Tab-separated table of C-alpha atoms in Angstrom:
chain	number	residue	atom	x	y	z
A	26	MET	CA	-1.215	25.862	9.629
A	27	LYS	CA	0.344	23.873	6.591
A	28	ARG	CA	1.531	25.072	3.350
A	29	ALA	CA	-0.197	23.798	-0.046
A	30	GLY	CA	1.903	23.361	-2.959
A	31	ILE	CA	-0.248	23.482	-6.373
A	32	ILE	CA	1.531	21.617	-9.844
A	33	GLY	CA	-0.111	24.361	-11.692
A	34	GLY	CA	-0.458	25.658	-15.656
A	35	MET	CA	-2.232	22.694	-16.956
A	36	GLY	CA	-3.619	25.628	-17.524
A	37	PRO	CA	-2.934	28.797	-16.154
A	38	GLU	CA	-6.643	30.004	-15.999
A	39	ALA	CA	-7.322	26.323	-14.244
A	40	THR	CA	-4.411	27.026	-12.046
A	41	LEU	CA	-5.843	30.529	-11.235
A	42	ASP	CA	-9.304	28.954	-10.471
A	43	LEU	CA	-8.290	26.654	-7.918
A	44	PHE	CA	-6.572	29.390	-6.653
A	45	LYS	CA	-9.560	31.691	-6.188
A	46	LYS	CA	-11.435	28.550	-4.991
A	47	ILE	CA	-8.551	28.386	-1.835
A	48	ILE	CA	-9.155	31.749	-1.022
A	49	LYS	CA	-12.800	31.755	-1.012
A	50	ASN	CA	-12.892	28.944	1.167
A	51	THR	CA	-10.985	29.726	3.414
A	52	PRO	CA	-12.855	31.224	6.714
A	53	ALA	CA	-10.015	34.310	6.788
A	54	LYS	CA	-10.773	37.961	8.231
A	55	LYS	CA	-7.690	39.587	7.532
A	56	ASP	CA	-4.533	38.252	5.365
A	57	GLN	CA	-2.763	36.422	7.938
A	58	GLU	CA	-5.581	34.022	8.271
A	59	HIS	CA	-5.280	32.805	4.825
A	60	ILE	CA	-3.078	29.143	4.108
A	61	PRO	CA	0.114	29.877	2.830
A	62	VAL	CA	0.266	28.271	-1.051
A	63	VAL	CA	3.067	27.918	-3.265
A	64	ILE	CA	2.266	27.578	-6.779
A	65	ASP	CA	4.110	26.212	-9.557
A	66	ASN	CA	2.513	27.709	-12.755
A	67	TYR	CA	4.210	25.337	-15.111
A	68	PRO	CA	2.259	25.791	-18.960
A	69	GLN	CA	4.995	24.053	-20.605
A	70	ILE	CA	3.977	20.539	-18.844
A	71	PRO	CA	2.959	18.772	-22.104
A	72	ASP	CA	-0.033	17.929	-23.165
A	73	ARG	CA	-1.715	15.202	-21.128
A	74	THR	CA	-4.476	14.321	-23.667
A	75	ALA	CA	-1.969	14.229	-26.316
A	76	PHE	CA	0.333	11.708	-24.587
A	77	LEU	CA	-2.389	9.354	-23.947
A	78	TYR	CA	-3.328	9.543	-27.582
A	79	GLY	CA	0.035	8.085	-27.850
A	80	LYS	CA	0.858	11.756	-30.312
A	81	GLY	CA	3.030	13.435	-27.413
A	82	GLU	CA	5.925	13.973	-25.319
A	83	ASN	CA	5.380	12.346	-21.903
A	84	PRO	CA	4.438	14.953	-18.922
A	85	LEU	CA	5.520	12.798	-15.970
A	86	PRO	CA	9.561	13.955	-16.126
A	87	TYR	CA	7.982	17.739	-16.375
A	88	LEU	CA	5.705	17.161	-13.321
A	89	LEU	CA	7.919	15.507	-11.368
A	90	GLU	CA	10.436	18.518	-11.647
A	91	SER	CA	7.248	20.767	-10.555
A	92	MET	CA	7.110	18.227	-7.425
A	93	GLU	CA	10.504	18.662	-6.750
A	94	ARG	CA	10.114	22.181	-7.240
A	95	LEU	CA	7.477	22.634	-4.548
A	96	GLU	CA	8.847	20.323	-2.420
A	97	LYS	CA	11.968	22.140	-1.967
A	98	ALA	CA	9.980	25.389	-1.112
A	99	GLY	CA	8.975	23.181	1.502
A	100	VAL	CA	5.146	22.432	1.249
A	101	ASP	CA	3.363	20.090	3.367
A	102	CYS	CA	1.127	18.897	0.809
A	103	LEU	CA	0.484	18.845	-3.230
A	104	CYS	CA	-2.017	19.058	-5.279
A	105	MET	CA	-2.680	19.504	-8.714
A	106	PRO	CA	-5.218	21.350	-10.914
A	107	CYS	CA	-6.020	19.027	-14.138
A	108	ASN	CA	-7.989	15.857	-13.973
A	109	THR	CA	-6.321	14.247	-16.716
A	110	ALA	CA	-2.548	14.419	-15.287
A	111	HIS	CA	-4.145	12.353	-12.341
A	112	TYR	CA	-3.534	9.637	-14.931
A	113	PHE	CA	0.478	9.903	-12.967
A	114	ILE	CA	-0.859	10.098	-9.553
A	115	GLU	CA	0.182	7.043	-8.344
A	116	GLU	CA	3.695	7.325	-10.149
A	117	LEU	CA	3.857	10.808	-8.610
A	118	ARG	CA	3.041	9.197	-5.117
A	119	LYS	CA	5.422	6.704	-5.084
A	120	ARG	CA	8.088	9.354	-5.384
A	121	THR	CA	7.051	11.825	-2.497
A	122	GLN	CA	7.285	11.848	0.697
A	123	VAL	CA	4.150	14.834	1.350
A	124	THR	CA	0.692	13.786	1.264
A	125	PHE	CA	-0.889	14.005	-2.442
A	126	ILE	CA	-4.419	15.474	-2.552
A	127	SER	CA	-6.244	13.575	-5.523
A	128	ILE	CA	-8.981	16.036	-7.005
A	129	VAL	CA	-10.997	12.661	-8.439
A	130	GLU	CA	-10.315	11.427	-4.736
A	131	ALA	CA	-11.667	14.846	-3.515
A	132	VAL	CA	-15.023	15.059	-5.667
A	133	LEU	CA	-15.502	11.111	-5.025
A	134	SER	CA	-15.385	11.914	-1.361
A	135	ASP	CA	-18.075	15.003	-1.608
A	136	ILE	CA	-20.120	12.342	-3.658
A	137	LEU	CA	-20.450	9.699	-1.088
A	138	LYS	CA	-20.596	12.152	1.554
A	139	SER	CA	-23.897	13.762	0.106
A	140	LYS	CA	-27.631	12.994	1.360
A	141	LYS	CA	-28.505	11.798	-2.194
A	142	GLU	CA	-27.702	8.435	-3.747
A	143	TYR	CA	-26.023	8.852	-7.030
A	144	LYS	CA	-24.997	5.774	-9.191
A	145	LYS	CA	-24.356	6.743	-12.773
A	146	ILE	CA	-22.319	10.051	-13.014
A	147	GLY	CA	-21.699	12.094	-16.113
A	148	LEU	CA	-18.599	12.731	-16.548
A	149	MET	CA	-17.424	16.313	-18.342
A	150	ALA	CA	-14.116	15.808	-19.132
A	151	THR	CA	-11.079	15.497	-21.672
A	152	ASP	CA	-10.530	12.614	-24.234
A	153	GLY	CA	-7.238	11.654	-21.826
A	154	THR	CA	-9.395	11.420	-18.715
A	155	PHE	CA	-11.339	8.826	-20.737
A	156	ILE	CA	-8.540	6.981	-21.966
A	157	GLY	CA	-6.729	7.364	-18.926
A	158	LYS	CA	-9.716	5.682	-16.831
A	159	VAL	CA	-8.437	8.827	-14.261
A	160	TYR	CA	-12.431	8.989	-12.916
A	161	HIS	CA	-13.716	5.324	-14.000
A	162	THR	CA	-10.932	3.305	-12.157
A	163	PRO	CA	-11.342	4.935	-8.470
A	164	PHE	CA	-15.402	5.601	-8.896
A	165	GLU	CA	-16.170	1.858	-9.883
A	166	LEU	CA	-14.454	0.647	-6.659
A	167	LYS	CA	-17.108	2.303	-5.011
A	168	GLY	CA	-20.095	1.010	-6.802
A	169	LEU	CA	-20.526	4.432	-8.658
A	170	GLU	CA	-20.350	4.120	-12.757
A	171	ILE	CA	-19.179	6.569	-15.131
A	172	VAL	CA	-21.456	7.362	-18.103
A	173	ASP	CA	-20.002	7.873	-21.641
A	174	PHE	CA	-21.444	11.147	-23.551
A	175	ASN	CA	-21.403	10.256	-27.651
A	176	ASP	CA	-19.040	11.100	-29.262
A	177	LYS	CA	-20.495	14.356	-30.971
A	178	ILE	CA	-20.804	15.475	-27.528
A	179	GLN	CA	-17.059	14.507	-26.219
A	180	GLN	CA	-16.318	16.152	-29.442
A	181	SER	CA	-17.652	19.623	-28.454
A	182	ILE	CA	-16.730	19.254	-24.619
A	183	MET	CA	-12.769	18.572	-25.787
A	184	ASN	CA	-13.503	22.062	-28.542
A	185	SER	CA	-14.597	24.360	-25.541
A	186	ILE	CA	-11.914	22.927	-23.328
A	187	TYR	CA	-8.992	23.561	-26.254
A	188	THR	CA	-10.637	27.074	-27.143
A	189	LEU	CA	-10.666	28.151	-23.814
A	190	LYS	CA	-6.518	27.018	-23.391
A	191	ALA	CA	-6.441	29.007	-26.873
A	192	GLY	CA	-7.866	32.544	-25.027
A	193	ASP	CA	-11.092	32.696	-26.785
A	194	PHE	CA	-13.312	32.761	-23.771
A	195	THR	CA	-16.634	34.091	-25.348
A	196	LYS	CA	-16.299	30.897	-28.344
A	197	ALA	CA	-15.932	28.435	-25.405
A	198	VAL	CA	-18.862	29.759	-23.813
A	199	ASP	CA	-21.080	29.647	-26.760
A	200	ILE	CA	-19.648	26.091	-27.204
A	201	PHE	CA	-19.580	24.649	-24.038
A	202	LYS	CA	-23.278	26.482	-23.609
A	203	ASP	CA	-24.458	24.504	-27.170
A	204	VAL	CA	-23.553	21.167	-25.340
A	205	PHE	CA	-24.675	21.530	-22.452
A	206	GLU	CA	-28.173	21.765	-24.045
A	207	LYS	CA	-27.728	18.458	-25.111
A	208	ILE	CA	-25.798	16.607	-22.131
A	209	VAL	CA	-28.752	17.910	-20.164
A	210	ASP	CA	-30.803	15.079	-21.568
A	211	GLU	CA	-28.484	12.466	-21.123
A	212	ASP	CA	-29.216	10.010	-18.545
A	213	TYR	CA	-27.397	10.181	-15.481
A	214	ASP	CA	-27.742	11.245	-11.808
A	215	CYS	CA	-25.651	14.061	-11.359
A	216	LEU	CA	-22.496	15.185	-13.503
A	217	ILE	CA	-18.736	16.289	-12.774
A	218	ALA	CA	-17.032	19.546	-14.002
A	219	GLY	CA	-14.283	16.981	-14.365
A	220	CYS	CA	-11.694	18.793	-16.450
A	221	THR	CA	-10.591	22.061	-14.606
A	222	GLU	CA	-11.434	24.236	-17.567
A	223	ILE	CA	-15.225	23.405	-17.500
A	224	PRO	CA	-16.175	25.271	-14.267
A	225	ILE	CA	-14.624	28.403	-15.849
A	226	LEU	CA	-17.287	28.349	-18.359
A	227	LEU	CA	-20.038	26.892	-16.111
A	228	PRO	CA	-21.121	30.032	-14.692
A	229	TYR	CA	-22.297	31.556	-17.727
A	230	ILE	CA	-24.508	28.499	-18.871
A	231	GLU	CA	-28.337	28.382	-17.515
A	232	LYS	CA	-28.187	26.886	-14.461
A	233	ASN	CA	-32.365	26.463	-13.883
A	234	LYS	CA	-31.625	22.642	-15.580
A	235	ASN	CA	-32.421	20.814	-12.572
A	236	VAL	CA	-29.045	19.113	-12.683
A	237	ASP	CA	-26.668	18.296	-10.086
A	238	ILE	CA	-23.225	19.476	-10.875
A	239	PHE	CA	-20.024	18.663	-8.441
A	240	ASP	CA	-17.199	21.017	-9.433
A	241	ALA	CA	-13.971	18.447	-8.824
A	242	THR	CA	-11.992	21.867	-8.504
A	243	GLU	CA	-14.263	23.077	-5.454
A	244	SER	CA	-14.017	20.113	-3.938
A	245	LEU	CA	-10.184	19.812	-4.218
A	246	ALA	CA	-9.852	23.612	-3.193
A	247	LYS	CA	-12.070	22.560	-0.018
A	248	HIS	CA	-10.055	19.007	0.824
A	249	VAL	CA	-6.730	21.403	0.909
A	250	VAL	CA	-7.859	24.202	2.962
A	251	SER	CA	-9.343	21.831	5.546
A	252	PHE	CA	-5.458	19.957	5.073
A	253	CYS	CA	-4.059	22.983	5.887
A	254	LEU	CA	-5.705	24.190	8.619
A	255	ASP	CA	-6.028	20.589	10.354
A	256	GLN	CA	-9.728	20.046	10.038
A	257	SER	CA	-12.227	17.401	8.528
A	258	VAL	CA	-13.698	19.023	5.099
A	259	SER	CA	-17.555	19.697	6.014
B	17	MET	CA	11.116	31.724	-21.950
B	18	LYS	CA	11.960	33.143	-18.467
B	19	ARG	CA	10.532	31.898	-15.135
B	20	ALA	CA	8.729	34.735	-12.990
B	21	GLY	CA	8.272	34.711	-9.086
B	22	ILE	CA	5.879	36.307	-7.294
B	23	ILE	CA	6.212	37.735	-3.302
B	24	GLY	CA	2.524	37.149	-2.643
B	25	GLY	CA	-0.249	36.702	-0.295
B	26	MET	CA	-0.093	40.797	0.322
B	27	GLY	CA	-3.327	40.198	0.316
B	28	PRO	CA	-4.406	36.987	-1.241
B	29	GLU	CA	-7.392	38.388	-3.207
B	30	ALA	CA	-4.128	40.997	-4.853
B	31	THR	CA	-1.932	37.900	-5.453
B	32	LEU	CA	-4.791	36.210	-7.383
B	33	ASP	CA	-5.237	39.799	-9.464
B	34	LEU	CA	-1.680	40.104	-10.548
B	35	PHE	CA	-1.486	36.242	-11.495
B	36	LYS	CA	-5.105	36.838	-13.277
B	37	LYS	CA	-3.491	40.151	-15.328
B	38	ILE	CA	-0.022	38.129	-15.960
B	39	ILE	CA	-2.042	35.653	-17.882
B	40	LYS	CA	-4.297	38.100	-19.468
B	41	ASN	CA	-1.384	40.150	-21.163
B	42	THR	CA	0.426	37.263	-22.210
B	43	PRO	CA	-0.628	36.340	-25.717
B	44	ALA	CA	-1.014	32.748	-25.614
B	45	LYS	CA	-2.587	30.382	-27.833
B	46	LYS	CA	-2.582	26.996	-25.895
B	47	ASP	CA	-0.853	26.568	-22.295
B	48	GLN	CA	2.726	25.972	-23.441
B	49	GLU	CA	3.051	29.350	-24.778
B	50	HIS	CA	2.042	31.008	-21.010
B	51	ILE	CA	4.939	31.915	-19.189
B	52	PRO	CA	6.370	29.765	-16.107
B	53	VAL	CA	5.683	31.304	-12.863
B	54	VAL	CA	6.226	30.458	-9.675
B	55	ILE	CA	3.847	32.143	-6.618
B	56	ASP	CA	4.580	32.194	-3.032
B	57	ASN	CA	1.527	33.076	-1.492
B	58	TYR	CA	2.917	33.995	1.415
B	59	PRO	CA	-0.336	35.435	3.681
B	60	GLN	CA	1.731	35.462	7.414
B	61	ILE	CA	3.997	38.235	6.214
B	62	PRO	CA	3.221	41.199	8.652
B	63	ASP	CA	0.956	44.230	7.772
B	64	ARG	CA	2.961	46.692	6.214
B	65	THR	CA	1.500	49.685	7.416
B	66	ALA	CA	0.975	48.678	10.878
B	67	PHE	CA	4.496	48.177	10.991
B	68	LEU	CA	5.393	51.521	9.211
B	69	TYR	CA	3.039	53.021	11.989
B	70	GLY	CA	5.719	51.639	14.837
B	71	LYS	CA	3.259	49.093	15.764
B	72	GLY	CA	3.787	46.011	14.287
B	73	GLU	CA	6.320	43.047	13.452
B	74	ASN	CA	8.906	43.891	10.905
B	75	PRO	CA	7.824	42.031	7.566
B	76	LEU	CA	11.380	42.371	6.091
B	77	PRO	CA	12.288	39.013	7.457
B	78	TYR	CA	9.040	37.343	5.863
B	79	LEU	CA	10.154	39.243	2.865
B	80	LEU	CA	13.251	37.785	3.113
B	81	GLU	CA	12.286	34.273	3.355
B	82	SER	CA	9.929	34.414	0.802
B	83	MET	CA	12.419	35.396	-1.725
B	84	GLU	CA	14.915	32.714	-0.656
B	85	ARG	CA	11.934	30.131	-1.393
B	86	LEU	CA	11.529	31.712	-4.870
B	87	GLU	CA	15.076	31.898	-5.519
B	88	LYS	CA	15.239	28.141	-5.027
B	89	ALA	CA	12.707	27.133	-7.497
B	90	GLY	CA	15.045	29.101	-9.813
B	91	VAL	CA	13.296	32.064	-10.637
B	92	ASP	CA	14.847	34.797	-13.253
B	93	CYS	CA	12.687	37.674	-11.875
B	94	LEU	CA	11.051	38.894	-9.032
B	95	CYS	CA	8.106	41.120	-8.031
B	96	MET	CA	5.262	41.676	-5.526
B	97	PRO	CA	2.030	42.448	-5.981
B	98	CYS	CA	1.900	44.620	-2.687
B	99	ASN	CA	2.541	48.093	-2.701
B	100	THR	CA	3.536	49.313	0.755
B	101	ALA	CA	5.843	46.087	0.460
B	102	HIS	CA	7.594	48.046	-1.972
B	103	TYR	CA	9.202	50.727	1.474
B	104	PHE	CA	11.281	46.942	1.595
B	105	ILE	CA	12.898	46.747	-1.933
B	106	GLU	CA	15.904	48.221	-1.761
B	107	GLU	CA	16.711	46.295	1.115
B	108	LEU	CA	15.467	43.037	-0.823
B	109	ARG	CA	17.383	43.814	-4.053
B	110	LYS	CA	20.595	44.027	-2.066
B	111	ARG	CA	20.143	40.466	-1.293
B	112	THR	CA	19.482	38.779	-4.546
B	113	GLN	CA	21.353	38.671	-7.840
B	114	VAL	CA	18.030	37.981	-9.650
B	115	THR	CA	16.242	40.913	-11.177
B	116	PHE	CA	13.181	42.592	-9.143
B	117	ILE	CA	10.593	44.234	-11.016
B	118	SER	CA	9.279	47.213	-8.876
B	119	ILE	CA	5.412	47.942	-9.245
B	120	VAL	CA	5.870	51.402	-8.704
B	121	GLU	CA	9.032	51.589	-11.101
B	122	ALA	CA	6.296	49.745	-13.663
B	123	VAL	CA	3.364	52.112	-13.775
B	124	LEU	CA	5.934	55.244	-13.324
B	125	SER	CA	7.178	54.000	-16.835
B	126	ASP	CA	3.736	53.844	-18.113
B	127	ILE	CA	2.782	57.434	-17.358
B	128	LEU	CA	6.262	58.645	-18.213
B	129	LYS	CA	5.535	56.862	-21.830
B	130	SER	CA	1.790	58.029	-21.626
B	131	LYS	CA	0.991	60.556	-24.536
B	132	LYS	CA	-0.965	62.623	-22.205
B	133	GLU	CA	1.733	64.907	-19.928
B	134	TYR	CA	1.226	63.998	-16.120
B	135	LYS	CA	2.390	66.328	-13.636
B	136	LYS	CA	0.316	65.974	-10.784
B	137	ILE	CA	-0.763	62.426	-9.635
B	138	GLY	CA	-3.237	61.036	-7.391
B	139	LEU	CA	-2.492	57.960	-5.143
B	140	MET	CA	-4.784	55.902	-3.752
B	141	ALA	CA	-2.717	53.990	-1.357
B	142	THR	CA	-2.240	53.184	1.704
B	143	ASP	CA	-1.307	54.799	4.542
B	144	GLY	CA	1.878	53.047	4.928
B	145	THR	CA	2.547	53.943	1.261
B	146	PHE	CA	2.451	57.613	2.104
B	147	ILE	CA	4.014	56.959	5.107
B	148	GLY	CA	7.165	55.324	4.130
B	149	LYS	CA	6.896	57.689	0.653
B	150	VAL	CA	6.977	54.550	-1.777
B	151	TYR	CA	5.464	56.703	-4.330
B	152	HIS	CA	6.834	60.598	-3.450
B	153	THR	CA	10.779	59.560	-3.914
B	154	PRO	CA	10.507	57.818	-7.341
B	155	PHE	CA	8.328	60.061	-8.734
B	156	GLU	CA	9.361	63.495	-7.282
B	157	LEU	CA	12.686	62.587	-9.116
B	158	LYS	CA	11.267	62.536	-12.509
B	159	GLY	CA	8.973	66.153	-11.493
B	160	LEU	CA	6.108	64.416	-10.893
B	161	GLU	CA	4.264	65.659	-7.680
B	162	ILE	CA	2.207	63.229	-5.399
B	163	VAL	CA	-1.128	64.660	-4.193
B	164	ASP	CA	-2.280	63.876	-0.759
B	165	PHE	CA	-5.961	63.954	-0.302
B	166	ASN	CA	-7.557	64.868	2.967
B	167	ASP	CA	-7.420	62.598	6.074
B	168	LYS	CA	-11.218	61.886	5.543
B	169	ILE	CA	-11.034	60.712	2.400
B	170	GLN	CA	-7.554	58.438	3.149
B	171	GLN	CA	-9.403	56.822	6.189
B	172	SER	CA	-12.292	55.603	3.467
B	173	ILE	CA	-9.515	54.299	1.250
B	174	MET	CA	-8.112	52.494	3.920
B	175	ASN	CA	-11.255	51.278	5.360
B	176	SER	CA	-12.210	49.973	1.666
B	177	ILE	CA	-9.147	48.591	1.512
B	178	TYR	CA	-9.061	46.390	4.977
B	179	THR	CA	-12.845	45.878	4.369
B	180	LEU	CA	-11.635	43.665	1.272
B	181	LYS	CA	-8.886	42.117	3.347
B	182	ALA	CA	-11.837	40.856	5.865
B	183	GLY	CA	-13.446	39.232	2.763
B	184	ASP	CA	-16.255	41.687	2.938
B	185	PHE	CA	-16.195	42.181	-0.852
B	186	THR	CA	-19.659	44.228	-1.202
B	187	LYS	CA	-18.947	46.795	1.765
B	188	ALA	CA	-15.431	47.035	0.307
B	189	VAL	CA	-17.275	48.350	-3.304
B	190	ASP	CA	-19.640	50.722	-1.224
B	191	ILE	CA	-17.038	52.296	0.668
B	192	PHE	CA	-14.573	52.284	-2.313
B	193	LYS	CA	-17.819	53.793	-4.582
B	194	ASP	CA	-18.709	56.633	-2.272
B	195	VAL	CA	-15.056	57.563	-1.568
B	196	PHE	CA	-14.530	57.817	-5.165
B	197	GLU	CA	-17.376	59.978	-5.370
B	198	LYS	CA	-15.000	62.459	-3.153
B	199	ILE	CA	-11.622	61.574	-4.894
B	200	VAL	CA	-12.975	62.620	-8.392
B	201	ASP	CA	-13.677	66.194	-7.446
B	202	GLU	CA	-9.609	66.708	-5.607
B	203	ASP	CA	-7.171	68.637	-8.106
B	204	TYR	CA	-4.687	66.355	-10.231
B	205	ASP	CA	-4.112	64.978	-13.696
B	206	CYS	CA	-4.499	61.472	-13.024
B	207	LEU	CA	-5.000	58.955	-10.322
B	208	ILE	CA	-3.079	55.651	-9.158
B	209	ALA	CA	-4.639	52.727	-8.380
B	210	GLY	CA	-1.496	52.217	-5.789
B	211	CYS	CA	-2.572	49.642	-3.581
B	212	THR	CA	-3.129	46.046	-4.906
B	213	GLU	CA	-6.426	45.676	-3.663
B	214	ILE	CA	-7.869	49.000	-5.152
B	215	PRO	CA	-7.955	47.315	-8.876
B	216	ILE	CA	-10.425	44.842	-7.354
B	217	LEU	CA	-12.522	46.947	-6.658
B	218	LEU	CA	-12.300	49.546	-9.307
B	219	PRO	CA	-14.567	47.733	-12.055
B	220	TYR	CA	-17.331	47.983	-10.138
B	221	ILE	CA	-17.249	52.076	-9.740
B	222	GLU	CA	-18.560	54.045	-12.544
B	223	LYS	CA	-15.671	54.962	-15.164
B	224	ASN	CA	-17.287	57.179	-17.257
B	225	LYS	CA	-15.808	60.263	-14.902
B	226	ASN	CA	-13.065	61.494	-17.297
B	227	VAL	CA	-10.570	60.541	-15.017
B	228	ASP	CA	-7.156	58.898	-15.928
B	229	ILE	CA	-6.556	55.880	-13.671
B	230	PHE	CA	-3.002	53.544	-13.704
B	231	ASP	CA	-3.752	50.219	-12.277
B	232	ALA	CA	-0.146	49.698	-10.974
B	233	THR	CA	-0.778	45.771	-11.228
B	234	GLU	CA	-1.886	46.116	-14.597
B	235	SER	CA	1.460	48.134	-15.269
B	236	LEU	CA	3.309	45.562	-13.307
B	237	ALA	CA	1.720	42.066	-14.987
B	238	LYS	CA	2.808	43.764	-18.114
B	239	HIS	CA	6.424	44.625	-17.658
B	240	VAL	CA	6.970	40.879	-15.971
B	241	VAL	CA	5.451	39.424	-18.868
B	242	SER	CA	7.686	41.608	-21.428
B	243	PHE	CA	10.575	40.698	-19.402
B	244	CYS	CA	9.742	36.997	-19.474
B	245	LEU	CA	9.508	36.614	-23.247
B	246	ASP	CA	12.636	38.923	-23.575
B	247	GLN	CA	10.267	41.542	-25.211
B	248	SER	CA	10.196	45.592	-24.377
B	249	VAL	CA	7.176	46.765	-22.975
B	250	SER	CA	4.456	47.966	-25.435
């Protein structure tokens, strides 16, 4: 069994959600059958979107510091429950010998393995994820198109994410519910919950909208568990 | 702001619960105001109760290994969301310079600070916690009495805990609901959820029983947050 390392705290709720999904996706009948995980919940990592807007401190040195802490703890793989932070993944990969499991590659692989054929992908993510082309680049390489929502929708998505980060869960759900009503009418084949705050809000919206939604955090959790149990992802 | 270290995985669900309560009890309006936490989720630590029954491997070397991993990660305090493991706390404290915040001392302090005067304490905990006198010793020093439940009740409590650890949440809730009906009729002034699996089940039982319940995990979370924010516990 291998030990997973999580560069976390972006935000803490999203890190909690990934940890919960790792536990849920592990076929364990007692404590000892669960995988060892070291979580570095480091909320002091500067805001990723602010940096990509050219307005904030560079998160990279903090991400490297967290990665080093996890390497010292002897982890066998690394991951980070923050889609926007994946703007830096190649920089991080260059500086470590440890396998870095990408949330973007995890959900991309799940979409490509799906029985349905998806071509146009609606991405619910931060402005930073769009600016940094975190999804565009790897998805377009596989012939998939990332659909941009209009500015109003994108602003409301950002608003729901930062309201949740501010600790106002109820208000965040309300904002997300409203914007999701508009998102369902847009043109795409499936949606990705591509900011780790979104899957925390998803259970509170009406699901019978006939929309296929991929939860990037769930994909990441499954890939991490499979890696640590030395299995292929089912 | 100080960094907290969690010796976790006993079980993973209980570790998740403590992490959730640390986040909830932190007055943060954005990611960066949350406290840094390193969680060593190490479910391979051998069963504490089995060892205290003389039937299993000694968890101490594993606890020390986890503690060392967290020390290397630079944590400023340590804690462990497993009441039974507190049988070893003095051994662990002897071998570290880092402040070790005890779950037992945290809930004891909350009970002593309470407006009501509690003398007889009903303890919902593992057999190991009873055998190891994890609560008896510190509580009796403060003039508080730990009430033992009858064998049938204790067996059902153990059954609910290990059913939850085995991943069968619904069955664990059912068992706990039934035994809680019996527990409410016992003679005590307040109850302690003194196994970290119990607070996971508590929200699913009827609360209007007019029983004061102290959640040891919640107490620990508050004490850890206060320590890391350099505040006194409110």
